[in-house]
Amino acid sequence: TKGGAIFATEGETTITQTSLINCTFTNNEGEDGGGAVYVARGSGANTLNIINSSFTNNKHIGTSGDGDVIWAENFDVSQFGALCVNIDNSIIWNDGTTIFNVEEANTRTEICVSSSILKDDVENGTVVFPADVLDGGNNLDADPIFLRAGIGDLRVAKCSPALDVGNNLLTAAVDRDLVGSKRIFNIT
């Protein structure tokens, strides 16, 4: 299977402009790519926006494919246009060693990550992105300090580095988090 939680591709789901907001992706497995999300081009320019979401314990488990969190691919730019996956104000934590896979990167497939917390294998506090993933800025490699991740409670503690660092413009449509608390705390 591709995409343990979401499988979106031409013929199945058209993602001309789709946003996933306030989502939790936990304990998903994808055998052929994308432990949590597998997305491939539909018709026309396609954009998948993932905003204010959390990814934990997602894994790619097969021998083919890759991407413990997201696999994105585009087969024919001349016919289908570009494929963009934007991840903003999100947490990607404890999801294996290869967070993203961009297949056919030379065909205008793009993943861009902004204002998010990601765990990578470099323990220096900054995120090191693979060559085919764009750093949109304001990203951290720091433990988000979930209250009780082991039982699925992904709320962050009062001392979490996830507080006061997001992009406020992305919270206008959804000003509350998954448990109904105000999303903006202090100034961000």
PDB file of C-alpha atoms in Angstrom, residues 1-5 27-38 56-72 94-101 103:
ATOM      1  CA  THR A   1       0.000   0.000   0.000  1.00  0.00           C
ATOM      2  CA  LYS A   2       1.077   3.571  -0.598  1.00  0.00           C
ATOM      3  CA  GLY A   3       0.317   6.277   1.935  1.00  0.00           C
ATOM      4  CA  GLY A   4      -0.612   4.791   5.295  1.00  0.00           C
ATOM      5  CA  ALA A   5      -3.194   7.527   5.993  1.00  0.00           C
ATOM      6  CA  ASN A  27       1.208   5.218  13.760  1.00  0.00           C
ATOM      7  CA  ASN A  28       0.655   4.883  10.008  1.00  0.00           C
ATOM      8  CA  GLU A  29       2.593   2.519   7.750  1.00  0.00           C
ATOM      9  CA  GLY A  30       3.023   2.652   3.982  1.00  0.00           C
ATOM     10  CA  GLU A  31       4.618  -0.298   2.246  1.00  0.00           C
ATOM     11  CA  ASP A  32       5.479   1.220  -1.140  1.00  0.00           C
ATOM     12  CA  GLY A  33       6.083   4.821  -0.114  1.00  0.00           C
ATOM     13  CA  GLY A  34       4.724   7.452   2.220  1.00  0.00           C
ATOM     14  CA  GLY A  35       4.248   6.152   5.742  1.00  0.00           C
ATOM     15  CA  ALA A  36       1.551   8.797   6.293  1.00  0.00           C
ATOM     16  CA  VAL A  37       0.936  10.507   2.927  1.00  0.00           C
ATOM     17  CA  TYR A  38       1.471   9.472  -0.684  1.00  0.00           C
ATOM     18  CA  THR A  56       4.399  10.995  14.851  1.00  0.00           C
ATOM     19  CA  ASN A  57       5.469   7.353  14.553  1.00  0.00           C
ATOM     20  CA  ASN A  58       4.790   7.018  10.820  1.00  0.00           C
ATOM     21  CA  LYS A  59       6.931   4.547   8.901  1.00  0.00           C
ATOM     22  CA  HIS A  60       7.724   3.302   5.441  1.00  0.00           C
ATOM     23  CA  ILE A  61       7.932  -0.477   5.866  1.00  0.00           C
ATOM     24  CA  GLY A  62       8.547  -1.882   2.384  1.00  0.00           C
ATOM     25  CA  THR A  63      11.644  -2.614   0.381  1.00  0.00           C
ATOM     26  CA  SER A  64      10.645  -0.290  -2.458  1.00  0.00           C
ATOM     27  CA  GLY A  65       9.853   3.368  -2.086  1.00  0.00           C
ATOM     28  CA  ASP A  66      10.803   5.610   0.784  1.00  0.00           C
ATOM     29  CA  GLY A  67       9.539   8.545   2.813  1.00  0.00           C
ATOM     30  CA  ASP A  68       8.519   7.749   6.368  1.00  0.00           C
ATOM     31  CA  VAL A  69       6.116  10.720   6.365  1.00  0.00           C
ATOM     32  CA  ILE A  70       5.506  11.969   2.812  1.00  0.00           C
ATOM     33  CA  TRP A  71       6.181  10.592  -0.660  1.00  0.00           C
ATOM     34  CA  ALA A  72       5.514  13.030  -3.516  1.00  0.00           C
ATOM     35  CA  ASN A  94       9.774  10.380  15.712  1.00  0.00           C
ATOM     36  CA  ASP A  95       8.947   9.307  12.169  1.00  0.00           C
ATOM     37  CA  GLY A  96      11.932   7.223  11.096  1.00  0.00           C
ATOM     38  CA  THR A  97      15.082   8.244   9.285  1.00  0.00           C
ATOM     39  CA  THR A  98      13.842   9.394   5.867  1.00  0.00           C
ATOM     40  CA  ILE A  99      11.077  11.931   6.475  1.00  0.00           C
ATOM     41  CA  PHE A 100      10.450  12.900   2.850  1.00  0.00           C
ATOM     42  CA  ASN A 101      10.867  11.366  -0.561  1.00  0.00           C
ATOM     43  CA  GLU A 103      10.391  11.098  -6.674  1.00  0.00           C
TER      44      GLU A 103
END
